Amino acid sequence: MKAKEFIKKYTMVLALIIVFIFFTALTGGRLVYAQNISNLLLQNAYVLIMACGMLLCILTGGNVDLSVGSTLCLSGALAAKILDLGGSAGVAILVSLALSAVIGIFQGWLIGYIHIPPFICTLAGMFLYRGIARVILDSRTIAIMNKSYLNLFTSYISFPGEQAGNVVSALIIGIIVAVCLTIAILINRARKASKGYKVASMGATIAEVVIFDILIIAYANRLQGYKGIPVMVIWILIVVLIFGFITSSTVFGRYFYAVGGNEKATKLSGIDPRRVYFWAYFLMSVLAGFSGLLHSARIGSVDGNMGNSFEMDAIASCFIGGASAYGGSGTVPGIMVGAILLGVINQGMSILGLPDQYQYIVKGAVLLAAVVFDVVSNHKTGKS
């Protein structure tokens, strides 16, 4: 792989590294404090998880789900209300996820089978579900005190006897993950080469492995200086790995790319686009509901404004991470990089104390630049 091809393939990874170094210098090193590094993923857990579902919606033709922030709020509100009434953590979680699944079935049916435009359907849902959430909350803030619920999402992993500030297990786990990732990348390359697929040169593959391993070990090293690996990171990894596998290694996952690439040809090939739309919005709603549980646990309370504009963060992460505005292309690893890049920008600006208006300006500029890069680099001038 030539240097130009390597740079094009890993543009956002390189951009993430540059932005991280830039904000580290700009904040006088405060960005890399152990607590800030730990909070980087915790504060953006909802983005990382919802971006996986939003990718499926975008793949179908550049469509988005505007209701996910309200679904997140409704899920968190229902869980908080059940806990406030004395219900168990298990009941609160199951009921909230069940309601999210019902929302997904409802919206998936309207969009896939009734052919309601996704923008209109989810825009209506954005108002509807937030209104219901505020009714459940009775327009007040409900604090979450259930320890089982909080520990399930906000505790930290450490070995017995380890103290905060010196959690060596975090570094050990990070090294193990880096080794496993290295083996997986090399096996995947060998498998593709054996089947005659075009693969990157060994030098480019080694460069890829080194970059990702350094990032993983550096992150784990910072976590050992705080409280260890947050349980929420495990939840994020589970979702990311499942959806990464679905989109890259299953026939079902390829259906989303096919519909976004050419819906008419997909239909003629025997694939029902209605089912693809249904599953995209169903899975999106379930992930939004799950994000509501994570976010409510991290904050420790729920109010009627929770989740405002979260859908925009999920959408921006996908486009920044390489998903095409016209559908048919995008990967889970790519949108994860986009989400983390957006998180670094948010956290860096927060540490600097920049007013909200400037944060909006920066995020808007980054999103616009990402979409322009996608259109120009792929010579797209329209839906065709």
Tab-separated table of C-alpha atoms in Angstrom:
chain	number	residue	atom	x	y	z
A	1	MET	CA	0.000	0.000	0.000
A	2	LYS	CA	1.467	3.340	-1.041
A	3	ALA	CA	1.766	6.216	1.428
A	4	LYS	CA	-1.056	8.105	-0.326
A	5	GLU	CA	-3.389	5.125	-0.087
A	6	PHE	CA	-2.441	4.551	3.540
A	7	ILE	CA	-3.164	8.177	4.434
A	8	LYS	CA	-6.519	8.055	2.636
A	9	LYS	CA	-7.527	4.815	4.355
A	10	TYR	CA	-6.555	6.008	7.821
A	11	THR	CA	-7.326	9.704	7.439
A	12	MET	CA	-9.611	9.858	10.485
A	13	VAL	CA	-7.245	7.817	12.677
A	14	LEU	CA	-4.422	10.212	11.836
A	15	ALA	CA	-6.792	13.151	12.377
A	16	LEU	CA	-7.721	11.749	15.795
A	17	ILE	CA	-4.062	11.490	16.777
A	18	ILE	CA	-3.329	15.033	15.570
A	19	VAL	CA	-6.388	16.503	17.320
A	20	PHE	CA	-5.521	14.650	20.531
A	21	ILE	CA	-1.941	15.972	20.497
A	22	PHE	CA	-3.234	19.472	19.667
A	23	PHE	CA	-5.654	19.599	22.612
A	24	THR	CA	-3.106	17.982	24.929
A	25	ALA	CA	-0.707	20.821	24.173
A	26	LEU	CA	-3.464	23.451	24.278
A	27	THR	CA	-4.693	22.283	27.712
A	28	GLY	CA	-1.202	22.086	29.148
A	29	GLY	CA	-1.417	18.313	29.428
A	30	ARG	CA	-4.687	18.320	31.404
A	31	LEU	CA	-6.411	16.296	28.685
A	32	VAL	CA	-4.228	13.281	29.453
A	33	TYR	CA	-4.852	13.322	33.206
A	34	ALA	CA	-5.931	9.835	34.277
A	35	GLN	CA	-9.429	10.973	35.277
A	36	ASN	CA	-9.985	12.854	32.005
A	37	ILE	CA	-8.839	9.873	29.934
A	38	SER	CA	-11.170	7.617	31.908
A	39	ASN	CA	-14.061	10.024	31.442
A	40	LEU	CA	-13.433	10.312	27.707
A	41	LEU	CA	-15.289	7.090	26.916
A	42	LEU	CA	-17.704	7.305	29.849
A	43	GLN	CA	-19.026	10.692	28.790
A	44	ASN	CA	-19.378	9.519	25.201
A	45	ALA	CA	-20.696	6.003	25.837
A	46	TYR	CA	-24.127	6.921	24.495
A	47	VAL	CA	-22.549	8.253	21.284
A	48	LEU	CA	-20.420	5.162	20.711
A	49	ILE	CA	-23.378	2.828	21.213
A	50	MET	CA	-26.023	4.807	19.318
A	51	ALA	CA	-23.627	5.426	16.434
A	52	CYS	CA	-23.648	1.658	15.743
A	53	GLY	CA	-27.408	1.760	15.179
A	54	MET	CA	-27.295	5.073	13.348
A	55	LEU	CA	-24.803	3.557	10.914
A	56	LEU	CA	-27.405	0.984	9.864
A	57	CYS	CA	-29.940	3.749	9.182
A	58	ILE	CA	-27.405	5.792	7.209
A	59	LEU	CA	-26.321	2.761	5.183
A	60	THR	CA	-29.865	2.370	3.831
A	61	GLY	CA	-29.499	5.584	1.849
A	62	GLY	CA	-28.289	8.406	4.047
A	63	ASN	CA	-31.359	8.163	6.306
A	64	VAL	CA	-31.155	9.089	9.994
A	65	ASP	CA	-33.189	8.575	13.164
A	66	LEU	CA	-34.008	11.877	14.870
A	67	SER	CA	-35.897	10.248	17.737
A	68	VAL	CA	-32.993	8.504	19.463
A	69	GLY	CA	-32.336	11.286	21.979
A	70	SER	CA	-35.988	11.204	23.055
A	71	THR	CA	-36.017	7.385	23.126
A	72	LEU	CA	-32.940	7.519	25.344
A	73	CYS	CA	-34.738	9.967	27.649
A	74	LEU	CA	-37.908	7.836	27.758
A	75	SER	CA	-35.943	4.672	28.563
A	76	GLY	CA	-34.019	6.389	31.342
A	77	ALA	CA	-37.187	8.026	32.689
A	78	LEU	CA	-39.066	4.730	32.855
A	79	ALA	CA	-36.158	2.988	34.594
A	80	ALA	CA	-35.801	5.836	37.107
A	81	LYS	CA	-39.553	5.829	37.824
A	82	ILE	CA	-39.636	2.070	38.434
A	83	LEU	CA	-36.631	2.302	40.751
A	84	ASP	CA	-38.183	5.275	42.534
A	85	LEU	CA	-41.330	3.213	43.178
A	86	GLY	CA	-39.243	0.448	44.749
A	87	GLY	CA	-38.806	-1.835	41.762
A	88	SER	CA	-35.667	-3.905	41.290
A	89	ALA	CA	-32.835	-3.033	38.909
A	90	GLY	CA	-33.600	-6.096	36.769
A	91	VAL	CA	-37.253	-5.131	36.310
A	92	ALA	CA	-36.339	-1.524	35.479
A	93	ILE	CA	-33.828	-2.609	32.846
A	94	LEU	CA	-36.060	-5.220	31.206
A	95	VAL	CA	-39.138	-2.959	31.071
A	96	SER	CA	-37.137	-0.044	29.647
A	97	LEU	CA	-35.525	-2.217	26.970
A	98	ALA	CA	-38.913	-3.759	26.147
A	99	LEU	CA	-40.407	-0.293	25.638
A	100	SER	CA	-37.457	0.652	23.401
A	101	ALA	CA	-38.073	-2.512	21.372
A	102	VAL	CA	-41.763	-1.591	20.997
A	103	ILE	CA	-40.736	1.855	19.729
A	104	GLY	CA	-38.356	0.197	17.286
A	105	ILE	CA	-41.076	-2.162	16.024
A	106	PHE	CA	-43.489	0.753	15.631
A	107	GLN	CA	-41.071	2.998	13.747
A	108	GLY	CA	-39.592	0.150	11.720
A	109	TRP	CA	-43.083	-0.889	10.608
A	110	LEU	CA	-44.065	2.676	9.660
A	111	ILE	CA	-40.854	3.300	7.717
A	112	GLY	CA	-40.360	-0.148	6.187
A	113	TYR	CA	-43.885	-1.284	5.416
A	114	ILE	CA	-46.056	1.869	5.412
A	115	HIS	CA	-43.314	3.839	3.617
A	116	ILE	CA	-43.425	6.884	5.895
A	117	PRO	CA	-40.295	8.959	5.163
A	118	PRO	CA	-37.726	8.267	7.925
A	119	PHE	CA	-37.132	11.966	8.540
A	120	ILE	CA	-40.834	12.689	9.172
A	121	CYS	CA	-41.483	9.529	11.179
A	122	THR	CA	-38.545	9.969	13.527
A	123	LEU	CA	-39.090	13.734	13.807
A	124	ALA	CA	-42.603	13.017	15.098
A	125	GLY	CA	-41.124	10.417	17.447
A	126	MET	CA	-38.642	12.973	18.763
A	127	PHE	CA	-41.504	15.103	20.110
A	128	LEU	CA	-43.781	12.208	21.074
A	129	TYR	CA	-41.338	10.165	23.156
A	130	ARG	CA	-39.910	13.165	24.986
A	131	GLY	CA	-43.425	14.264	25.870
A	132	ILE	CA	-44.210	10.804	27.250
A	133	ALA	CA	-40.942	10.834	29.218
A	134	ARG	CA	-41.892	14.132	30.852
A	135	VAL	CA	-45.317	12.746	31.739
A	136	ILE	CA	-43.653	9.740	33.403
A	137	LEU	CA	-41.294	12.042	35.298
A	138	ASP	CA	-44.142	14.432	36.152
A	139	SER	CA	-41.848	17.233	34.939
A	140	ARG	CA	-39.381	16.705	37.785
A	141	THR	CA	-35.936	15.203	38.246
A	142	ILE	CA	-35.754	11.698	39.691
A	143	ALA	CA	-32.526	10.663	41.416
A	144	ILE	CA	-31.361	7.068	41.020
A	145	MET	CA	-30.258	5.556	44.335
A	146	ASN	CA	-30.399	1.830	43.538
A	147	LYS	CA	-26.839	0.519	44.101
A	148	SER	CA	-27.312	-2.611	41.975
A	149	TYR	CA	-28.425	-0.506	39.002
A	150	LEU	CA	-25.576	1.965	39.404
A	151	ASN	CA	-22.899	-0.687	39.925
A	152	LEU	CA	-24.021	-2.617	36.844
A	153	PHE	CA	-23.084	0.345	34.642
A	154	THR	CA	-20.719	2.617	36.587
A	155	SER	CA	-18.394	0.388	38.646
A	156	TYR	CA	-14.729	-0.308	37.841
A	157	ILE	CA	-12.851	-3.557	37.260
A	158	SER	CA	-9.887	-4.244	39.522
A	159	PHE	CA	-8.168	-7.166	41.217
A	160	PRO	CA	-8.477	-7.679	45.000
A	161	GLY	CA	-6.030	-5.517	46.917
A	162	GLU	CA	-5.530	-2.928	44.180
A	163	GLN	CA	-5.832	0.710	45.182
A	164	ALA	CA	-7.158	3.633	43.135
A	165	GLY	CA	-4.238	5.267	41.369
A	166	ASN	CA	-2.328	2.028	40.913
A	167	VAL	CA	-4.652	-0.469	39.234
A	168	VAL	CA	-2.098	-2.607	37.408
A	169	SER	CA	-4.790	-4.966	36.126
A	170	ALA	CA	-5.937	-2.236	33.726
A	171	LEU	CA	-2.540	-2.232	31.994
A	172	ILE	CA	-2.407	-6.046	31.939
A	173	ILE	CA	-5.851	-6.233	30.325
A	174	GLY	CA	-4.846	-3.535	27.842
A	175	ILE	CA	-1.756	-5.503	26.779
A	176	ILE	CA	-3.848	-8.679	26.386
A	177	VAL	CA	-6.367	-6.813	24.205
A	178	ALA	CA	-3.535	-5.380	22.074
A	179	VAL	CA	-2.036	-8.856	21.570
A	180	CYS	CA	-5.444	-10.322	20.640
A	181	LEU	CA	-6.064	-7.480	18.187
A	182	THR	CA	-2.660	-8.048	16.569
A	183	ILE	CA	-3.344	-11.760	16.130
A	184	ALA	CA	-6.831	-11.063	14.739
A	185	ILE	CA	-5.524	-8.555	12.165
A	186	LEU	CA	-2.754	-10.901	10.988
A	187	ILE	CA	-5.118	-13.891	10.759
A	188	ASN	CA	-7.645	-11.824	8.836
A	189	ARG	CA	-4.953	-10.673	6.402
A	190	ALA	CA	-3.741	-14.245	5.867
A	191	ARG	CA	-7.304	-15.485	5.318
A	192	LYS	CA	-8.019	-12.834	2.698
A	193	ALA	CA	-4.700	-13.460	0.939
A	194	SER	CA	-5.386	-17.199	0.783
A	195	LYS	CA	-8.673	-16.514	-0.989
A	196	GLY	CA	-7.063	-14.236	-3.546
A	197	TYR	CA	-8.366	-10.929	-2.183
A	198	LYS	CA	-6.286	-7.801	-2.482
A	199	VAL	CA	-4.576	-7.116	0.850
A	200	ALA	CA	-2.350	-4.384	2.200
A	201	SER	CA	1.386	-4.907	2.199
A	202	MET	CA	2.953	-6.403	5.302
A	203	GLY	CA	4.558	-3.035	6.056
A	204	ALA	CA	1.180	-1.262	5.993
A	205	THR	CA	-0.358	-4.013	8.127
A	206	ILE	CA	2.419	-3.720	10.699
A	207	ALA	CA	1.966	0.067	10.743
A	208	GLU	CA	-1.761	-0.417	11.352
A	209	VAL	CA	-1.108	-2.878	14.177
A	210	VAL	CA	1.488	-0.620	15.809
A	211	ILE	CA	-0.808	2.435	15.741
A	212	PHE	CA	-3.764	0.622	17.300
A	213	ASP	CA	-1.643	-1.241	19.854
A	214	ILE	CA	0.041	1.962	21.003
A	215	LEU	CA	-3.348	3.681	21.408
A	216	ILE	CA	-4.817	0.752	23.378
A	217	ILE	CA	-1.824	0.331	25.702
A	218	ALA	CA	-1.485	4.090	26.241
A	219	TYR	CA	-5.183	4.288	27.155
A	220	ALA	CA	-4.909	1.306	29.524
A	221	ASN	CA	-1.818	2.839	31.108
A	222	ARG	CA	-3.735	5.998	31.936
A	223	LEU	CA	-6.635	3.978	33.343
A	224	GLN	CA	-4.310	2.237	35.803
A	225	GLY	CA	-3.554	5.675	37.245
A	226	TYR	CA	-7.215	6.217	38.126
A	227	LYS	CA	-9.715	3.524	39.177
A	228	GLY	CA	-9.101	0.889	36.528
A	229	ILE	CA	-11.233	-0.169	33.581
A	230	PRO	CA	-14.837	1.078	33.818
A	231	VAL	CA	-17.550	-1.561	33.403
A	232	MET	CA	-19.190	0.806	30.916
A	233	VAL	CA	-16.237	0.249	28.571
A	234	ILE	CA	-17.096	-3.468	28.585
A	235	TRP	CA	-20.694	-2.685	27.599
A	236	ILE	CA	-19.412	-0.454	24.793
A	237	LEU	CA	-17.046	-3.172	23.534
A	238	ILE	CA	-19.830	-5.776	23.544
A	239	VAL	CA	-22.085	-3.595	21.375
A	240	VAL	CA	-19.267	-2.508	19.058
A	241	LEU	CA	-17.995	-6.061	18.521
A	242	ILE	CA	-21.498	-7.415	17.840
A	243	PHE	CA	-22.364	-4.720	15.310
A	244	GLY	CA	-18.882	-4.794	13.811
A	245	PHE	CA	-19.305	-8.518	13.217
A	246	ILE	CA	-22.828	-8.083	11.812
A	247	THR	CA	-21.842	-5.402	9.307
A	248	SER	CA	-18.574	-6.962	8.171
A	249	SER	CA	-19.041	-10.718	8.361
A	250	THR	CA	-22.717	-11.612	7.882
A	251	VAL	CA	-25.082	-11.757	4.923
A	252	PHE	CA	-27.650	-9.891	7.006
A	253	GLY	CA	-25.185	-7.031	7.465
A	254	ARG	CA	-24.464	-6.820	3.740
A	255	TYR	CA	-28.163	-6.229	3.079
A	256	PHE	CA	-27.883	-2.726	4.553
A	257	TYR	CA	-25.031	-1.858	2.182
A	258	ALA	CA	-26.940	-3.339	-0.743
A	259	VAL	CA	-30.088	-1.303	-0.087
A	260	GLY	CA	-28.053	1.884	0.262
A	261	GLY	CA	-26.051	1.146	-2.871
A	262	ASN	CA	-28.990	0.422	-5.157
A	263	GLU	CA	-32.390	-0.339	-3.635
A	264	LYS	CA	-34.050	-1.343	-6.924
A	265	ALA	CA	-31.309	-3.791	-7.831
A	266	THR	CA	-31.411	-5.187	-4.302
A	267	LYS	CA	-35.150	-5.807	-4.605
A	268	LEU	CA	-34.709	-7.527	-7.950
A	269	SER	CA	-32.074	-9.794	-6.443
A	270	GLY	CA	-34.632	-11.175	-3.993
A	271	ILE	CA	-33.896	-9.074	-0.919
A	272	ASP	CA	-36.894	-7.328	0.663
A	273	PRO	CA	-35.852	-3.695	1.379
A	274	ARG	CA	-38.809	-3.319	3.746
A	275	ARG	CA	-37.278	-5.819	6.157
A	276	VAL	CA	-33.919	-4.058	5.949
A	277	TYR	CA	-35.482	-0.707	6.876
A	278	PHE	CA	-37.431	-2.363	9.674
A	279	TRP	CA	-34.366	-3.940	11.238
A	280	ALA	CA	-32.308	-0.757	10.916
A	281	TYR	CA	-34.786	1.318	12.919
A	282	PHE	CA	-35.654	-1.477	15.317
A	283	LEU	CA	-32.009	-2.019	16.297
A	284	MET	CA	-31.456	1.733	16.478
A	285	SER	CA	-34.268	2.152	19.012
A	286	VAL	CA	-33.062	-0.754	21.152
A	287	LEU	CA	-29.560	0.742	21.281
A	288	ALA	CA	-31.015	4.154	22.148
A	289	GLY	CA	-32.952	2.565	25.001
A	290	PHE	CA	-29.831	0.807	26.250
A	291	SER	CA	-27.914	4.096	26.031
A	292	GLY	CA	-30.603	5.645	28.217
A	293	LEU	CA	-29.820	3.116	30.938
A	294	LEU	CA	-26.074	3.767	30.708
A	295	HIS	CA	-26.466	7.538	30.674
A	296	SER	CA	-28.957	7.653	33.541
A	297	ALA	CA	-26.632	5.510	35.664
A	298	ARG	CA	-23.630	7.705	34.908
A	299	ILE	CA	-25.497	10.934	35.700
A	300	GLY	CA	-27.340	9.403	38.659
A	301	SER	CA	-30.625	11.100	37.836
A	302	VAL	CA	-33.078	11.655	34.977
A	303	ASP	CA	-34.956	14.772	33.895
A	304	GLY	CA	-37.086	15.697	30.903
A	305	ASN	CA	-34.187	17.300	29.061
A	306	MET	CA	-31.855	14.301	29.160
A	307	GLY	CA	-30.745	13.335	25.678
A	308	ASN	CA	-31.340	16.701	24.029
A	309	SER	CA	-29.369	16.855	20.745
A	310	PHE	CA	-27.801	13.420	21.380
A	311	GLU	CA	-29.086	12.299	17.994
A	312	MET	CA	-26.908	14.962	16.406
A	313	ASP	CA	-23.807	13.593	18.120
A	314	ALA	CA	-24.567	10.079	16.863
A	315	ILE	CA	-25.192	11.320	13.321
A	316	ALA	CA	-22.068	13.492	13.344
A	317	SER	CA	-19.934	10.586	14.589
A	318	CYS	CA	-21.043	8.446	11.664
A	319	PHE	CA	-20.319	11.059	9.013
A	320	ILE	CA	-17.043	12.135	10.602
A	321	GLY	CA	-16.080	8.454	10.801
A	322	GLY	CA	-16.481	7.904	7.059
A	323	ALA	CA	-20.124	6.885	6.565
A	324	SER	CA	-21.370	8.220	3.238
A	325	ALA	CA	-24.086	10.855	3.245
A	326	TYR	CA	-25.612	8.961	0.304
A	327	GLY	CA	-25.652	5.575	2.025
A	328	GLY	CA	-24.048	2.262	1.097
A	329	SER	CA	-20.673	2.778	2.776
A	330	GLY	CA	-19.287	3.086	6.276
A	331	THR	CA	-17.809	0.792	8.928
A	332	VAL	CA	-18.194	0.347	12.671
A	333	PRO	CA	-14.447	0.909	13.358
A	334	GLY	CA	-14.673	4.094	11.308
A	335	ILE	CA	-17.608	5.529	13.235
A	336	MET	CA	-15.914	4.611	16.526
A	337	VAL	CA	-12.954	6.745	15.479
A	338	GLY	CA	-15.390	9.514	14.535
A	339	ALA	CA	-17.147	9.296	17.910
A	340	ILE	CA	-13.879	9.364	19.854
A	341	LEU	CA	-12.620	12.270	17.732
A	342	LEU	CA	-15.796	14.187	18.536
A	343	GLY	CA	-15.372	13.263	22.209
A	344	VAL	CA	-11.785	14.531	22.288
A	345	ILE	CA	-12.896	17.825	20.741
A	346	ASN	CA	-15.753	18.164	23.253
A	347	GLN	CA	-13.581	17.339	26.250
A	348	GLY	CA	-10.702	19.497	25.096
A	349	MET	CA	-12.959	22.513	24.644
A	350	SER	CA	-14.659	21.863	28.005
A	351	ILE	CA	-11.289	21.761	29.782
A	352	LEU	CA	-10.389	25.042	28.099
A	353	GLY	CA	-13.698	26.494	29.280
A	354	LEU	CA	-14.843	27.573	25.830
A	355	PRO	CA	-18.448	28.866	25.751
A	356	ASP	CA	-21.087	26.637	24.147
A	357	GLN	CA	-21.384	28.817	21.055
A	358	TYR	CA	-17.763	28.184	20.101
A	359	GLN	CA	-18.127	24.473	20.744
A	360	TYR	CA	-21.053	24.385	18.313
A	361	ILE	CA	-19.002	26.270	15.724
A	362	VAL	CA	-16.093	23.813	15.965
A	363	LYS	CA	-18.301	20.698	15.826
A	364	GLY	CA	-20.265	22.086	12.887
A	365	ALA	CA	-17.076	22.871	10.998
A	366	VAL	CA	-15.631	19.394	11.647
A	367	LEU	CA	-18.861	17.710	10.461
A	368	LEU	CA	-19.031	19.835	7.310
A	369	ALA	CA	-15.368	19.148	6.526
A	370	ALA	CA	-15.934	15.392	6.920
A	371	VAL	CA	-18.918	15.346	4.551
A	372	VAL	CA	-17.134	17.537	1.989
A	373	PHE	CA	-14.132	15.212	2.145
A	374	ASP	CA	-16.391	12.184	1.552
A	375	VAL	CA	-18.106	13.777	-1.451
A	376	VAL	CA	-14.954	15.177	-3.057
A	377	SER	CA	-12.686	12.164	-2.436
A	378	ASN	CA	-15.262	9.770	-3.880
A	379	HIS	CA	-16.259	12.087	-6.756
A	380	LYS	CA	-19.934	12.153	-5.732
A	381	THR	CA	-22.161	14.896	-7.002
A	382	GLY	CA	-25.572	13.511	-6.110
A	383	LYS	CA	-27.583	10.417	-5.239
A	384	SER	CA	-26.625	8.763	-8.486
